mmCIF file with all atom_site columns, C-alpha atoms in Angstrom:
data_model
loop_
_atom_site.group_PDB
_atom_site.id
_atom_site.type_symbol
_atom_site.label_atom_id
_atom_site.label_alt_id
_atom_site.label_comp_id
_atom_site.label_asym_id
_atom_site.label_entity_id
_atom_site.label_seq_id
_atom_site.pdbx_PDB_ins_code
_atom_site.Cartn_x
_atom_site.Cartn_y
_atom_site.Cartn_z
_atom_site.occupancy
_atom_site.B_iso_or_equiv
_atom_site.pdbx_formal_charge
_atom_site.auth_seq_id
_atom_site.auth_comp_id
_atom_site.auth_asym_id
_atom_site.auth_atom_id
_atom_site.pdbx_PDB_model_num
ATOM 1   C CA . UNK A 1 1   ? 0.000  0.000   0.000   1.00 37.00 ? 1   UNK A CA 1
ATOM 2   C CA . UNK A 1 2   ? 2.840  2.425   0.623   1.00 38.00 ? 2   UNK A CA 1
ATOM 3   C CA . UNK A 1 3   ? 3.987  2.214   -3.019  1.00 38.00 ? 3   UNK A CA 1
ATOM 4   C CA . UNK A 1 4   ? 0.466  2.970   -4.190  1.00 38.00 ? 4   UNK A CA 1
ATOM 5   C CA . UNK A 1 5   ? 0.168  5.947   -1.866  1.00 40.00 ? 5   UNK A CA 1
ATOM 6   C CA . UNK A 1 6   ? 3.529  7.301   -2.988  1.00 40.00 ? 6   UNK A CA 1
ATOM 7   C CA . UNK A 1 7   ? 2.608  6.775   -6.640  1.00 41.00 ? 7   UNK A CA 1
ATOM 8   C CA . UNK A 1 8   ? -0.711 8.542   -6.171  1.00 42.00 ? 8   UNK A CA 1
ATOM 9   C CA . UNK A 1 9   ? 1.059  11.314  -4.301  1.00 43.00 ? 9   UNK A CA 1
ATOM 10  C CA . UNK A 1 10  ? 3.436  11.843  -7.201  1.00 41.00 ? 10  UNK A CA 1
ATOM 11  C CA . UNK A 1 11  ? 0.544  11.889  -9.661  1.00 44.00 ? 11  UNK A CA 1
ATOM 12  C CA . UNK A 1 12  ? -1.198 14.453  -7.468  1.00 45.00 ? 12  UNK A CA 1
ATOM 13  C CA . UNK A 1 13  ? 1.977  16.494  -7.319  1.00 45.00 ? 13  UNK A CA 1
ATOM 14  C CA . UNK A 1 14  ? 2.215  16.528  -11.104 1.00 48.00 ? 14  UNK A CA 1
ATOM 15  C CA . UNK A 1 15  ? -1.487 17.215  -11.643 1.00 49.00 ? 15  UNK A CA 1
ATOM 16  C CA . UNK A 1 16  ? -1.575 20.116  -9.207  1.00 52.00 ? 16  UNK A CA 1
ATOM 17  C CA . UNK A 1 17  ? 1.862  21.396  -10.273 1.00 53.00 ? 17  UNK A CA 1
ATOM 18  C CA . UNK A 1 18  ? 2.865  21.698  -6.632  1.00 52.00 ? 18  UNK A CA 1
ATOM 19  C CA . UNK A 1 19  ? 6.577  21.429  -6.090  1.00 53.00 ? 19  UNK A CA 1
ATOM 20  C CA . UNK A 1 20  ? 7.826  19.032  -3.424  1.00 57.00 ? 20  UNK A CA 1
ATOM 21  C CA . UNK A 1 21  ? 10.756 21.307  -2.652  1.00 63.00 ? 21  UNK A CA 1
ATOM 22  C CA . UNK A 1 22  ? 11.347 24.845  -3.725  1.00 64.00 ? 22  UNK A CA 1
ATOM 23  C CA . UNK A 1 23  ? 14.819 24.040  -5.064  1.00 77.00 ? 23  UNK A CA 1
ATOM 24  C CA . UNK A 1 24  ? 14.081 20.714  -6.801  1.00 86.00 ? 24  UNK A CA 1
ATOM 25  C CA . UNK A 1 25  ? 13.749 22.302  -10.238 1.00 87.00 ? 25  UNK A CA 1
ATOM 26  C CA . UNK A 1 26  ? 17.089 24.071  -9.923  1.00 89.00 ? 26  UNK A CA 1
ATOM 27  C CA . UNK A 1 27  ? 18.776 20.866  -8.740  1.00 91.00 ? 27  UNK A CA 1
ATOM 28  C CA . UNK A 1 28  ? 17.370 18.885  -11.662 1.00 92.00 ? 28  UNK A CA 1
ATOM 29  C CA . UNK A 1 29  ? 18.429 21.517  -14.179 1.00 93.00 ? 29  UNK A CA 1
ATOM 30  C CA . UNK A 1 30  ? 21.924 21.636  -12.682 1.00 94.00 ? 30  UNK A CA 1
ATOM 31  C CA . UNK A 1 31  ? 22.157 17.866  -13.131 1.00 94.00 ? 31  UNK A CA 1
ATOM 32  C CA . UNK A 1 32  ? 21.172 18.244  -16.788 1.00 95.00 ? 32  UNK A CA 1
ATOM 33  C CA . UNK A 1 33  ? 23.716 20.982  -17.439 1.00 96.00 ? 33  UNK A CA 1
ATOM 34  C CA . UNK A 1 34  ? 26.384 18.840  -15.757 1.00 96.00 ? 34  UNK A CA 1
ATOM 35  C CA . UNK A 1 35  ? 25.341 15.906  -17.968 1.00 96.00 ? 35  UNK A CA 1
ATOM 36  C CA . UNK A 1 36  ? 25.553 18.065  -21.093 1.00 97.00 ? 36  UNK A CA 1
ATOM 37  C CA . UNK A 1 37  ? 29.358 18.038  -20.920 1.00 96.00 ? 37  UNK A CA 1
ATOM 38  C CA . UNK A 1 38  ? 29.304 14.244  -21.129 1.00 96.00 ? 38  UNK A CA 1
ATOM 39  C CA . UNK A 1 39  ? 26.618 14.251  -23.835 1.00 97.00 ? 39  UNK A CA 1
ATOM 40  C CA . UNK A 1 40  ? 28.783 16.444  -26.038 1.00 98.00 ? 40  UNK A CA 1
ATOM 41  C CA . UNK A 1 41  ? 31.625 13.918  -25.696 1.00 97.00 ? 41  UNK A CA 1
ATOM 42  C CA . UNK A 1 42  ? 29.442 11.121  -27.147 1.00 97.00 ? 42  UNK A CA 1
ATOM 43  C CA . UNK A 1 43  ? 27.848 13.150  -29.965 1.00 98.00 ? 43  UNK A CA 1
ATOM 44  C CA . UNK A 1 44  ? 28.385 11.953  -33.540 1.00 98.00 ? 44  UNK A CA 1
ATOM 45  C CA . UNK A 1 45  ? 27.335 13.413  -36.863 1.00 98.00 ? 45  UNK A CA 1
ATOM 46  C CA . UNK A 1 46  ? 25.782 10.653  -38.969 1.00 98.00 ? 46  UNK A CA 1
ATOM 47  C CA . UNK A 1 47  ? 28.125 10.378  -41.942 1.00 97.00 ? 47  UNK A CA 1
ATOM 48  C CA . UNK A 1 48  ? 28.087 6.667   -42.817 1.00 97.00 ? 48  UNK A CA 1
ATOM 49  C CA . UNK A 1 49  ? 26.504 5.057   -45.902 1.00 96.00 ? 49  UNK A CA 1
ATOM 50  C CA . UNK A 1 50  ? 22.679 5.405   -45.959 1.00 97.00 ? 50  UNK A CA 1
ATOM 51  C CA . UNK A 1 51  ? 22.628 7.746   -42.951 1.00 98.00 ? 51  UNK A CA 1
ATOM 52  C CA . UNK A 1 52  ? 19.780 10.258  -42.757 1.00 97.00 ? 52  UNK A CA 1
ATOM 53  C CA . UNK A 1 53  ? 20.616 13.750  -44.011 1.00 96.00 ? 53  UNK A CA 1
ATOM 54  C CA . UNK A 1 54  ? 21.311 16.421  -41.393 1.00 96.00 ? 54  UNK A CA 1
ATOM 55  C CA . UNK A 1 55  ? 21.365 13.814  -38.634 1.00 98.00 ? 55  UNK A CA 1
ATOM 56  C CA . UNK A 1 56  ? 23.394 12.865  -35.616 1.00 98.00 ? 56  UNK A CA 1
ATOM 57  C CA . UNK A 1 57  ? 23.205 10.741  -32.511 1.00 98.00 ? 57  UNK A CA 1
ATOM 58  C CA . UNK A 1 58  ? 24.451 10.359  -28.987 1.00 97.00 ? 58  UNK A CA 1
ATOM 59  C CA . UNK A 1 59  ? 25.966 6.976   -28.160 1.00 96.00 ? 59  UNK A CA 1
ATOM 60  C CA . UNK A 1 60  ? 26.574 4.179   -30.630 1.00 96.00 ? 60  UNK A CA 1
ATOM 61  C CA . UNK A 1 61  ? 23.664 4.874   -32.984 1.00 96.00 ? 61  UNK A CA 1
ATOM 62  C CA . UNK A 1 62  ? 22.644 1.209   -33.118 1.00 95.00 ? 62  UNK A CA 1
ATOM 63  C CA . UNK A 1 63  ? 19.159 -0.030  -33.919 1.00 92.00 ? 63  UNK A CA 1
ATOM 64  C CA . UNK A 1 64  ? 18.810 -1.721  -30.518 1.00 86.00 ? 64  UNK A CA 1
ATOM 65  C CA . UNK A 1 65  ? 20.225 -1.496  -27.041 1.00 82.00 ? 65  UNK A CA 1
ATOM 66  C CA . UNK A 1 66  ? 20.615 1.362   -24.613 1.00 86.00 ? 66  UNK A CA 1
ATOM 67  C CA . UNK A 1 67  ? 23.375 3.090   -26.581 1.00 89.00 ? 67  UNK A CA 1
ATOM 68  C CA . UNK A 1 68  ? 21.307 3.442   -29.737 1.00 92.00 ? 68  UNK A CA 1
ATOM 69  C CA . UNK A 1 69  ? 17.867 4.849   -30.395 1.00 92.00 ? 69  UNK A CA 1
ATOM 70  C CA . UNK A 1 70  ? 16.787 4.573   -26.767 1.00 91.00 ? 70  UNK A CA 1
ATOM 71  C CA . UNK A 1 71  ? 19.730 6.630   -25.528 1.00 93.00 ? 71  UNK A CA 1
ATOM 72  C CA . UNK A 1 72  ? 19.473 9.084   -28.395 1.00 96.00 ? 72  UNK A CA 1
ATOM 73  C CA . UNK A 1 73  ? 15.850 9.840   -27.565 1.00 94.00 ? 73  UNK A CA 1
ATOM 74  C CA . UNK A 1 74  ? 16.620 10.168  -23.869 1.00 94.00 ? 74  UNK A CA 1
ATOM 75  C CA . UNK A 1 75  ? 19.414 12.671  -24.408 1.00 97.00 ? 75  UNK A CA 1
ATOM 76  C CA . UNK A 1 76  ? 17.241 14.545  -26.914 1.00 97.00 ? 76  UNK A CA 1
ATOM 77  C CA . UNK A 1 77  ? 14.651 14.925  -24.176 1.00 96.00 ? 77  UNK A CA 1
ATOM 78  C CA . UNK A 1 78  ? 17.298 16.296  -21.793 1.00 96.00 ? 78  UNK A CA 1
ATOM 79  C CA . UNK A 1 79  ? 18.366 18.833  -24.431 1.00 97.00 ? 79  UNK A CA 1
ATOM 80  C CA . UNK A 1 80  ? 14.734 19.838  -25.042 1.00 97.00 ? 80  UNK A CA 1
ATOM 81  C CA . UNK A 1 81  ? 14.334 20.549  -21.322 1.00 96.00 ? 81  UNK A CA 1
ATOM 82  C CA . UNK A 1 82  ? 17.506 22.677  -21.413 1.00 97.00 ? 82  UNK A CA 1
ATOM 83  C CA . UNK A 1 83  ? 16.213 24.579  -24.456 1.00 97.00 ? 83  UNK A CA 1
ATOM 84  C CA . UNK A 1 84  ? 12.977 25.387  -22.647 1.00 96.00 ? 84  UNK A CA 1
ATOM 85  C CA . UNK A 1 85  ? 14.610 26.179  -19.319 1.00 95.00 ? 85  UNK A CA 1
ATOM 86  C CA . UNK A 1 86  ? 17.363 28.418  -20.684 1.00 96.00 ? 86  UNK A CA 1
ATOM 87  C CA . UNK A 1 87  ? 16.067 30.229  -23.807 1.00 96.00 ? 87  UNK A CA 1
ATOM 88  C CA . UNK A 1 88  ? 18.721 32.939  -23.557 1.00 97.00 ? 88  UNK A CA 1
ATOM 89  C CA . UNK A 1 89  ? 21.694 30.631  -22.998 1.00 97.00 ? 89  UNK A CA 1
ATOM 90  C CA . UNK A 1 90  ? 24.624 30.964  -25.435 1.00 98.00 ? 90  UNK A CA 1
ATOM 91  C CA . UNK A 1 91  ? 24.389 27.182  -25.962 1.00 98.00 ? 91  UNK A CA 1
ATOM 92  C CA . UNK A 1 92  ? 20.824 27.448  -27.325 1.00 98.00 ? 92  UNK A CA 1
ATOM 93  C CA . UNK A 1 93  ? 21.799 27.205  -31.001 1.00 98.00 ? 93  UNK A CA 1
ATOM 94  C CA . UNK A 1 94  ? 23.945 24.105  -30.396 1.00 98.00 ? 94  UNK A CA 1
ATOM 95  C CA . UNK A 1 95  ? 21.241 22.472  -28.287 1.00 98.00 ? 95  UNK A CA 1
ATOM 96  C CA . UNK A 1 96  ? 18.588 23.063  -30.950 1.00 98.00 ? 96  UNK A CA 1
ATOM 97  C CA . UNK A 1 97  ? 20.892 21.845  -33.705 1.00 98.00 ? 97  UNK A CA 1
ATOM 98  C CA . UNK A 1 98  ? 21.748 18.647  -31.830 1.00 98.00 ? 98  UNK A CA 1
ATOM 99  C CA . UNK A 1 99  ? 18.097 18.095  -30.989 1.00 97.00 ? 99  UNK A CA 1
ATOM 100 C CA . UNK A 1 100 ? 16.991 18.569  -34.602 1.00 97.00 ? 100 UNK A CA 1
ATOM 101 C CA . UNK A 1 101 ? 19.706 16.245  -35.880 1.00 98.00 ? 101 UNK A CA 1
ATOM 102 C CA . UNK A 1 102 ? 18.917 13.595  -33.251 1.00 98.00 ? 102 UNK A CA 1
ATOM 103 C CA . UNK A 1 103 ? 15.232 13.686  -34.194 1.00 97.00 ? 103 UNK A CA 1
ATOM 104 C CA . UNK A 1 104 ? 16.207 13.455  -37.873 1.00 97.00 ? 104 UNK A CA 1
ATOM 105 C CA . UNK A 1 105 ? 18.286 10.408  -37.000 1.00 97.00 ? 105 UNK A CA 1
ATOM 106 C CA . UNK A 1 106 ? 15.497 8.685   -35.096 1.00 96.00 ? 106 UNK A CA 1
ATOM 107 C CA . UNK A 1 107 ? 12.800 9.409   -37.666 1.00 96.00 ? 107 UNK A CA 1
ATOM 108 C CA . UNK A 1 108 ? 14.975 8.628   -40.674 1.00 96.00 ? 108 UNK A CA 1
ATOM 109 C CA . UNK A 1 109 ? 16.190 5.284   -39.327 1.00 96.00 ? 109 UNK A CA 1
ATOM 110 C CA . UNK A 1 110 ? 12.790 4.035   -38.133 1.00 93.00 ? 110 UNK A CA 1
ATOM 111 C CA . UNK A 1 111 ? 11.278 1.173   -40.144 1.00 90.00 ? 111 UNK A CA 1
ATOM 112 C CA . UNK A 1 112 ? 8.952  3.757   -41.708 1.00 88.00 ? 112 UNK A CA 1
ATOM 113 C CA . UNK A 1 113 ? 11.959 5.771   -42.931 1.00 88.00 ? 113 UNK A CA 1
ATOM 114 C CA . UNK A 1 114 ? 14.395 5.177   -45.751 1.00 93.00 ? 114 UNK A CA 1
ATOM 115 C CA . UNK A 1 115 ? 17.694 5.057   -43.852 1.00 97.00 ? 115 UNK A CA 1
ATOM 116 C CA . UNK A 1 116 ? 19.454 2.709   -41.437 1.00 97.00 ? 116 UNK A CA 1
ATOM 117 C CA . UNK A 1 117 ? 21.247 3.005   -38.116 1.00 97.00 ? 117 UNK A CA 1
ATOM 118 C CA . UNK A 1 118 ? 25.007 2.646   -37.702 1.00 97.00 ? 118 UNK A CA 1
ATOM 119 C CA . UNK A 1 119 ? 24.640 -1.139  -37.545 1.00 95.00 ? 119 UNK A CA 1
ATOM 120 C CA . UNK A 1 120 ? 22.956 -1.253  -40.979 1.00 96.00 ? 120 UNK A CA 1
ATOM 121 C CA . UNK A 1 121 ? 19.440 -1.925  -39.663 1.00 93.00 ? 121 UNK A CA 1
ATOM 122 C CA . UNK A 1 122 ? 16.352 0.198   -39.112 1.00 93.00 ? 122 UNK A CA 1
ATOM 123 C CA . UNK A 1 123 ? 14.766 0.254   -35.664 1.00 91.00 ? 123 UNK A CA 1
ATOM 124 C CA . UNK A 1 124 ? 11.173 -0.242  -34.611 1.00 88.00 ? 124 UNK A CA 1
ATOM 125 C CA . UNK A 1 125 ? 8.356  -2.690  -34.449 1.00 81.00 ? 125 UNK A CA 1
ATOM 126 C CA . UNK A 1 126 ? 7.933  -3.719  -38.053 1.00 70.00 ? 126 UNK A CA 1
ATOM 127 C CA . UNK A 1 127 ? 5.449  -6.594  -37.802 1.00 61.00 ? 127 UNK A CA 1
ATOM 128 C CA . UNK A 1 128 ? 3.475  -8.773  -35.442 1.00 60.00 ? 128 UNK A CA 1
ATOM 129 C CA . UNK A 1 129 ? 6.439  -11.139 -35.332 1.00 58.00 ? 129 UNK A CA 1
ATOM 130 C CA . UNK A 1 130 ? 8.866  -8.361  -34.361 1.00 61.00 ? 130 UNK A CA 1
ATOM 131 C CA . UNK A 1 131 ? 10.728 -8.796  -31.102 1.00 62.00 ? 131 UNK A CA 1
ATOM 132 C CA . UNK A 1 132 ? 11.402 -5.091  -30.714 1.00 63.00 ? 132 UNK A CA 1
ATOM 133 C CA . UNK A 1 133 ? 8.846  -4.545  -27.963 1.00 72.00 ? 133 UNK A CA 1
ATOM 134 C CA . UNK A 1 134 ? 10.669 -1.428  -26.729 1.00 79.00 ? 134 UNK A CA 1
ATOM 135 C CA . UNK A 1 135 ? 9.601  0.686   -29.703 1.00 82.00 ? 135 UNK A CA 1
ATOM 136 C CA . UNK A 1 136 ? 6.875  2.529   -27.717 1.00 83.00 ? 136 UNK A CA 1
ATOM 137 C CA . UNK A 1 137 ? 9.361  3.281   -24.950 1.00 83.00 ? 137 UNK A CA 1
ATOM 138 C CA . UNK A 1 138 ? 11.868 4.703   -27.404 1.00 84.00 ? 138 UNK A CA 1
ATOM 139 C CA . UNK A 1 139 ? 9.330  6.827   -29.235 1.00 88.00 ? 139 UNK A CA 1
ATOM 140 C CA . UNK A 1 140 ? 7.995  8.250   -25.969 1.00 90.00 ? 140 UNK A CA 1
ATOM 141 C CA . UNK A 1 141 ? 11.118 10.262  -25.159 1.00 92.00 ? 141 UNK A CA 1
ATOM 142 C CA . UNK A 1 142 ? 11.537 11.262  -28.789 1.00 93.00 ? 142 UNK A CA 1
ATOM 143 C CA . UNK A 1 143 ? 7.940  12.515  -28.969 1.00 94.00 ? 143 UNK A CA 1
ATOM 144 C CA . UNK A 1 144 ? 8.150  14.430  -25.709 1.00 95.00 ? 144 UNK A CA 1
ATOM 145 C CA . UNK A 1 145 ? 11.428 16.068  -26.775 1.00 96.00 ? 145 UNK A CA 1
ATOM 146 C CA . UNK A 1 146 ? 9.748  17.235  -29.982 1.00 96.00 ? 146 UNK A CA 1
ATOM 147 C CA . UNK A 1 147 ? 6.617  18.392  -28.193 1.00 96.00 ? 147 UNK A CA 1
ATOM 148 C CA . UNK A 1 148 ? 8.571  20.544  -25.739 1.00 95.00 ? 148 UNK A CA 1
ATOM 149 C CA . UNK A 1 149 ? 10.290 22.558  -28.470 1.00 96.00 ? 149 UNK A CA 1
ATOM 150 C CA . UNK A 1 150 ? 8.075  22.056  -31.514 1.00 96.00 ? 150 UNK A CA 1
ATOM 151 C CA . UNK A 1 151 ? 7.668  25.815  -31.936 1.00 96.00 ? 151 UNK A CA 1
ATOM 152 C CA . UNK A 1 152 ? 11.448 26.009  -32.514 1.00 96.00 ? 152 UNK A CA 1
ATOM 153 C CA . UNK A 1 153 ? 11.715 23.093  -34.952 1.00 95.00 ? 153 UNK A CA 1
ATOM 154 C CA . UNK A 1 154 ? 10.937 22.947  -38.675 1.00 94.00 ? 154 UNK A CA 1
ATOM 155 C CA . UNK A 1 155 ? 7.338  21.879  -39.350 1.00 96.00 ? 155 UNK A CA 1
ATOM 156 C CA . UNK A 1 156 ? 8.551  18.943  -41.458 1.00 94.00 ? 156 UNK A CA 1
ATOM 157 C CA . UNK A 1 157 ? 10.530 17.683  -38.423 1.00 91.00 ? 157 UNK A CA 1
ATOM 158 C CA . UNK A 1 158 ? 7.511  17.866  -36.143 1.00 95.00 ? 158 UNK A CA 1
ATOM 159 C CA . UNK A 1 159 ? 5.446  16.019  -38.741 1.00 95.00 ? 159 UNK A CA 1
ATOM 160 C CA . UNK A 1 160 ? 8.090  13.283  -39.091 1.00 93.00 ? 160 UNK A CA 1
ATOM 161 C CA . UNK A 1 161 ? 8.140  12.722  -35.321 1.00 93.00 ? 161 UNK A CA 1
ATOM 162 C CA . UNK A 1 162 ? 4.349  12.651  -35.188 1.00 92.00 ? 162 UNK A CA 1
ATOM 163 C CA . UNK A 1 163 ? 4.295  10.029  -37.917 1.00 88.00 ? 163 UNK A CA 1
#
């Protein structure tokens, strides 16, 4: 019962927009800005054969595993939060560029796209016999990242993510 009460408390906190601690937002954002230094060290421009145009990725860029699409979407979400939290930051242009390129990578290498990941395969649930059950998880962070900054992204990018 304690887990349920805590879970319901967190839902209530989110629904009422009440902050648990006055400084929790600042702490979270500081963690993200600290992480950004690491994220920049694992950024790659997609330049291999059959890579999406104007694309890049954090991690290994593979079609499965935590270092591929899943990680790329997660870091994209972190960058989207930074874009929204710090609109006047000198790093804004780089953050938006990385975010756009990461979303291009994820949309272009999905089974509905025309490109492949670094391992030569597309990602995503392609049929009822597919074993890639994590597709909804991976698209969740990608979609939220796009939603947070859609007013700062090209319309064609937003449409590709929505598809």
